[in-house]
Short mmCIF file of C-alpha atoms in Angstrom, two decimals:
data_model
loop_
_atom_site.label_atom_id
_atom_site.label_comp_id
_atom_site.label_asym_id
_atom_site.label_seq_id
_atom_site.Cartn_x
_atom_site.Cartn_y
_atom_site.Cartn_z
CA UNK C 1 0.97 -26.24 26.15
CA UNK C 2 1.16 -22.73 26.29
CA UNK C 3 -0.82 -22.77 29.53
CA UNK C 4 1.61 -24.81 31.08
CA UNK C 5 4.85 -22.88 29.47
CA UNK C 6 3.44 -19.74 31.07
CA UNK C 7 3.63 -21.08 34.55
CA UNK C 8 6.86 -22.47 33.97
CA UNK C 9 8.36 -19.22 32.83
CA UNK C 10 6.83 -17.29 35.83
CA UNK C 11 8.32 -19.49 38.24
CA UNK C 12 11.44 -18.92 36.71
CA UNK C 13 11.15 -15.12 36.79
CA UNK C 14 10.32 -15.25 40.34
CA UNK C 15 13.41 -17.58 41.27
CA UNK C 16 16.02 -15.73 43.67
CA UNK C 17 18.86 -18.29 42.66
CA UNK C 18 18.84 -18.03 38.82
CA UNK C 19 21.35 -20.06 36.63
CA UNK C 20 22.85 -20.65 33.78
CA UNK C 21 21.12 -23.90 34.33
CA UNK C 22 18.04 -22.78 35.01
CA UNK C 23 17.93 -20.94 31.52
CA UNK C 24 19.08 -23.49 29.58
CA UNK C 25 16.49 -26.17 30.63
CA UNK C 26 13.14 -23.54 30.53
CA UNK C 27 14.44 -22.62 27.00
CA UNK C 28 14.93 -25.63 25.57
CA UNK C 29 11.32 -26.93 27.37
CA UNK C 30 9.50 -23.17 25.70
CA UNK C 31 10.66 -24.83 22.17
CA UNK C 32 9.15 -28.19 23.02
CA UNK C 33 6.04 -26.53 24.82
CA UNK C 34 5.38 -24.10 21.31
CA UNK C 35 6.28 -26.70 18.55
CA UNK C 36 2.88 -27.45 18.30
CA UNK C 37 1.47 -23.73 17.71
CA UNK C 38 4.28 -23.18 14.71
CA UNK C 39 3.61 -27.04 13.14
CA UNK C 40 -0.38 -26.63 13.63
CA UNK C 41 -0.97 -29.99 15.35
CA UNK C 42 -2.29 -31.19 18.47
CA UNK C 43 -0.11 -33.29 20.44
CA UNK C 44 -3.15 -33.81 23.14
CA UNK C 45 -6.08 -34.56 21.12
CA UNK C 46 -9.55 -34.59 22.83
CA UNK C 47 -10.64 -37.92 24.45
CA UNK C 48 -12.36 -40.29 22.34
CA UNK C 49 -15.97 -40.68 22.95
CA UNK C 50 -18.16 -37.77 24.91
CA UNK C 51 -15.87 -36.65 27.12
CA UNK C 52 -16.92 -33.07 28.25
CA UNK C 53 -14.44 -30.37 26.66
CA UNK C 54 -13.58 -29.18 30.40
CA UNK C 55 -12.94 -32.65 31.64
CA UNK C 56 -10.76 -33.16 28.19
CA UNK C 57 -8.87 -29.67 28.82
CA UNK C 58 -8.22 -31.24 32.91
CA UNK C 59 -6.32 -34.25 31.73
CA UNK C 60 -4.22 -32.65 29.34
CA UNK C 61 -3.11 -30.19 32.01
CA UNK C 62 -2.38 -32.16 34.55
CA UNK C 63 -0.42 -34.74 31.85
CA UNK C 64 1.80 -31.78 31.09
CA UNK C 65 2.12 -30.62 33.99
CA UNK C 66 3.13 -34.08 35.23
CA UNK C 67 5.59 -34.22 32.21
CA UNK C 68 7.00 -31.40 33.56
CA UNK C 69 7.95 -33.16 36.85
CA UNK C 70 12.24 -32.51 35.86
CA UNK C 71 11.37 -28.41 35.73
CA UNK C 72 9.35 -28.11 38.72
CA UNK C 73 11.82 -30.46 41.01
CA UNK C 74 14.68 -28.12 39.61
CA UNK C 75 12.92 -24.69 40.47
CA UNK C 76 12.40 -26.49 44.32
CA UNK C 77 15.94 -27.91 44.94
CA UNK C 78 18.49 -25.37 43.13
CA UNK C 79 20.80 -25.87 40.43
CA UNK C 80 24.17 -26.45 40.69
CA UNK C 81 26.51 -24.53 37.79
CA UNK C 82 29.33 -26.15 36.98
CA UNK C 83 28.85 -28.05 34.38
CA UNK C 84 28.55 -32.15 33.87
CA UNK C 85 29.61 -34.51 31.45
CA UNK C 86 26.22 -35.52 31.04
CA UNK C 87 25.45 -32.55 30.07
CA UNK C 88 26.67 -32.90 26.83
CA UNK C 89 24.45 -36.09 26.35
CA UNK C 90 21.14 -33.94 27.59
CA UNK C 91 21.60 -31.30 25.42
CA UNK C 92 22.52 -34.00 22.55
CA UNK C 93 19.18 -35.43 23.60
CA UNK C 94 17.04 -32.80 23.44
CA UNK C 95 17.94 -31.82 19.99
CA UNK C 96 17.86 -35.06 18.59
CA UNK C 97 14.40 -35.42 19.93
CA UNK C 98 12.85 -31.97 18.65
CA UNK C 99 14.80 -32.63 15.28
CA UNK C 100 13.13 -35.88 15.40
CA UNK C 101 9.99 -34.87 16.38
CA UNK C 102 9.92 -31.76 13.68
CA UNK C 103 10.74 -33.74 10.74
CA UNK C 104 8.35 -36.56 11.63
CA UNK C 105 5.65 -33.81 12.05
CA UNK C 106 6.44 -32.54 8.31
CA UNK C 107 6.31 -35.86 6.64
CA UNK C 108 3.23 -37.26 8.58
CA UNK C 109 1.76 -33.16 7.32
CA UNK C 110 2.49 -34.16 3.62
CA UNK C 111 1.38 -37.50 3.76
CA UNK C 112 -1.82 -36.02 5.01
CA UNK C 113 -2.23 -33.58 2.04
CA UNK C 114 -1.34 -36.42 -0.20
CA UNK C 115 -3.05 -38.99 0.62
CA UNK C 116 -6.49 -38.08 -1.54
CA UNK C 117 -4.25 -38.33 -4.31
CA UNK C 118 -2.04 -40.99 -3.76
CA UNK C 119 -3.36 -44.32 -3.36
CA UNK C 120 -0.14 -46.18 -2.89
CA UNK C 121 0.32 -44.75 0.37
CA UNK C 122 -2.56 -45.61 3.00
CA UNK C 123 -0.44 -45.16 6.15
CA UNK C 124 2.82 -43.02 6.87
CA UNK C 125 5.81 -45.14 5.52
CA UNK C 126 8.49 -42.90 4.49
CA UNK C 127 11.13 -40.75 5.65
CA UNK C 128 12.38 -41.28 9.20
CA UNK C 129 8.26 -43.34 9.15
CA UNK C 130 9.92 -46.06 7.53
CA UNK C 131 12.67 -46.84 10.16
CA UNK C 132 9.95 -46.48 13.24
CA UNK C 133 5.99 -46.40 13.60
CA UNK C 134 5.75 -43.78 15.58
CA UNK C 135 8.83 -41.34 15.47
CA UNK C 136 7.56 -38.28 16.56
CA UNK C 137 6.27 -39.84 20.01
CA UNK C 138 9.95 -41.08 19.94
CA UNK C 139 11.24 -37.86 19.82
CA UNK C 140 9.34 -36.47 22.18
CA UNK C 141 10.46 -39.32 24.95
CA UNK C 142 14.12 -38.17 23.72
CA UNK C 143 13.43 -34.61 24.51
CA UNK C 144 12.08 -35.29 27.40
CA UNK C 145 15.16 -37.24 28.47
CA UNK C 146 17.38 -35.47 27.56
CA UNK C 147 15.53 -32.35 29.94
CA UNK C 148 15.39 -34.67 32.79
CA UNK C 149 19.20 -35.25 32.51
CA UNK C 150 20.12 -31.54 32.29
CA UNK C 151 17.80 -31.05 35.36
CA UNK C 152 19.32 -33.97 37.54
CA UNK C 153 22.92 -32.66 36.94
CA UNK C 154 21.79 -29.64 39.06
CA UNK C 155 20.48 -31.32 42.21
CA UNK C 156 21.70 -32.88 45.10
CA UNK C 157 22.37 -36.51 44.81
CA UNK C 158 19.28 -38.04 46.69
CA UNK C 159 16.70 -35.65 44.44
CA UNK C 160 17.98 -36.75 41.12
CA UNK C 161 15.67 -39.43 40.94
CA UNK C 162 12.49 -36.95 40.73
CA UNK C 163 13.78 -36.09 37.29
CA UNK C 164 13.01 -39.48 36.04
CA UNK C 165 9.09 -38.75 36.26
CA UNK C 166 9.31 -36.62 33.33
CA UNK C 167 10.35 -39.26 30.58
CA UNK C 168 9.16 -42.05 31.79
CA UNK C 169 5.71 -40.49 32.66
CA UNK C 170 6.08 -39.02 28.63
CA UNK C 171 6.50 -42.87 27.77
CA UNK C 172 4.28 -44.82 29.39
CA UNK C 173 1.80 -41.41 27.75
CA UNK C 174 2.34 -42.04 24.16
CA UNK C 175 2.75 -46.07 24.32
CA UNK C 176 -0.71 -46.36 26.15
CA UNK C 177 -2.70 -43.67 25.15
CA UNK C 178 -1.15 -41.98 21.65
CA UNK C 179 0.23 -44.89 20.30
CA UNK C 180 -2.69 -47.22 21.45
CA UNK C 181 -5.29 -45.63 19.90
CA UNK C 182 -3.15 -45.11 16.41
CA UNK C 183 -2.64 -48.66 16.59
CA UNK C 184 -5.75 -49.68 16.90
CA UNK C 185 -7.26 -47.25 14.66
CA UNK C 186 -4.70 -48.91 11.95
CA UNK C 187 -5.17 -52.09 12.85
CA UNK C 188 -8.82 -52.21 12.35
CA UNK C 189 -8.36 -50.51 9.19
CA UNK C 190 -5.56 -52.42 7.41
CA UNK C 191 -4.77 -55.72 9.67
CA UNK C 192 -6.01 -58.01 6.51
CA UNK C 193 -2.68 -56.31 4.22
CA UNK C 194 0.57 -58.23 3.48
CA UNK C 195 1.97 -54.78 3.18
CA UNK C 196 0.96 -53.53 6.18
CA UNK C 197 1.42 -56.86 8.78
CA UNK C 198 5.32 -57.04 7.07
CA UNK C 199 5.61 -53.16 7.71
CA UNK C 200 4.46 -53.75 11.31
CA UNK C 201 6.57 -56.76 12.02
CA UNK C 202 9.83 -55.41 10.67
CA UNK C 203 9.74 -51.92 12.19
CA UNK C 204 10.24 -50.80 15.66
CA UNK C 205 7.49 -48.98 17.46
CA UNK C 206 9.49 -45.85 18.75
CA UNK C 207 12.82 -45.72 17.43
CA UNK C 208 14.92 -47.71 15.11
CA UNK C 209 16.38 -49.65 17.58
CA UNK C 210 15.17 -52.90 17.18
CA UNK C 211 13.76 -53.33 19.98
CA UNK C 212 11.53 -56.68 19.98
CA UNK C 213 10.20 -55.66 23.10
CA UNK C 214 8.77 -52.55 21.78
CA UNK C 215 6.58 -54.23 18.70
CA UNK C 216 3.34 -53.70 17.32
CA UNK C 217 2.26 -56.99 18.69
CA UNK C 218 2.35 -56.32 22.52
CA UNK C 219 0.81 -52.90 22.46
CA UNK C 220 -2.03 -53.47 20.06
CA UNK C 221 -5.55 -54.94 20.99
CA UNK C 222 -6.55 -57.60 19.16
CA UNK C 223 -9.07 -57.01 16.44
CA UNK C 224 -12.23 -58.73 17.36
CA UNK C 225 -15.60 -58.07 15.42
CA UNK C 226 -18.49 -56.46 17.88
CA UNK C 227 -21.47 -59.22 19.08
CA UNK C 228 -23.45 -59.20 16.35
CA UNK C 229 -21.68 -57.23 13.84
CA UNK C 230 -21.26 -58.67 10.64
CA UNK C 231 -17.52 -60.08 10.01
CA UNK C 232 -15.61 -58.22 7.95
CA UNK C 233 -15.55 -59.15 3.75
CA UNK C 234 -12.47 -60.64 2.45
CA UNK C 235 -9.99 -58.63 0.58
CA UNK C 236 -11.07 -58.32 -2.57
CA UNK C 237 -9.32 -60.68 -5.51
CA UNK C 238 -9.24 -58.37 -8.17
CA UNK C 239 -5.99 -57.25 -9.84
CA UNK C 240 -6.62 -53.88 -8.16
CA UNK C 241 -3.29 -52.39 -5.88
CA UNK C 242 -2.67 -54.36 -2.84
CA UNK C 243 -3.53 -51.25 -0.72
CA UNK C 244 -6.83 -49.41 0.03
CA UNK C 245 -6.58 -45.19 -0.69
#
């Protein structure tokens, strides 16, 4: 990220025709770009399996650098400066989004520490967790949105359309390569749960929306057992909790 955030801010120094625009939408994309350095996470973890660190490091570059499709198409066109009445909705957007995104972070963070201890809670179901699977990829989409509207209000007519890359290359990201491989990773582990097939069938994947389109069930693979693995042991039937630490 702050690979990326460096180019974008150079470009920006070198632009003849800076605005108030211009400004706006690199400042608001630095905060997004450096949330990860001041929460301590990784929004781009490494590829699973043995995919060489350099070939890893490629692919997230060129994913951010693809999310950053609004920025890039607004330092080649101009911006226009009077202001929009969309504007209002972008900047609404992005803030929504990082608030979404920080407070999501937090919870999943202290779920994390207190998980060892607390066996009632196997998988992230509180806070803004209980009201959608995967809110911090949802606020990330938001911000993202919200960017690629303040961008579009500053280009001609027939470019606005090139801003559109950024959030819905940031969605189709997270639902088929974040959000895949959680949901997999928690399906395998807890797909045999009450709990856990109720909490995936009554909240929505991204936001709390309730979206039907956007449910665990047509993102997840199904859980088969590997040829000639051993199937997996029923749940046990003792009066223990219904939920595994």
């Amino acid at each position: 990220e702050v690979g990326i955030m460096l180019v974008m801010v150079l470009s920006y120094i070198q632009l003849d025709n800076r605005t108030v625009r211009h400004t706006i939408v690199v400042a608001l994309a630095c905060v997004w770009y450096l949330l990860p350095m001041f929460m301590g996470i990784n929004r781009y973890p490494r590829l699973e399996g043995n995919a060489p660190a350099l070939f890893s490091l490629f692919a997230k570059g060129t994913a951010m650098y693809v999310q950053g499709a609004c920025i890039w198409s607004l330092f080649a066109t101009g911006a226009n400066m009077s202001p929009w009445p969309m504007d209002f909705l972008g900047v609404a957007l992005v803030a929504l989004g990082l608030g979404l995104e920080v407070v999501a972070i937090k919870e999943k963070l202290k779920h994390l520490k207190l998980r060892p201890k607390d066996t009632t809670a196997p998988w992230v179901k509180t806070g803004v967790w209980q009201y959608a699977r995967h809110p911090d990829c949802g606020g990330e989409v938001l911000a993202w949105s919200g960017l690629a509207i303040l961008a579009a209000a500053g280009m001609p007519a027939r470019q606005m359309a090139l801003c559109a890359v950024s959030p819905v290359f940031s969605l189709t990201l997270r639902l088929y390569v974040t959000i895949a491989g959680r949901e997999r990773k928690l399906a395998l582990k807890y797909y045999k749960l009450p709990t856990y097939e109720k909490y995936v069938a009554t909240t929505p994947l991204l936001l709390p929306l309730g979206i039907e389109a956007l449910r665990r069930q047509n993102w997840t693979p199904v859980v088969t057992p590997a040829p000639g693995s051993a199937p997996a042991s029923p749940a046990p039937s003792s009066p223990a909790p219904s939920e595994p630490p």
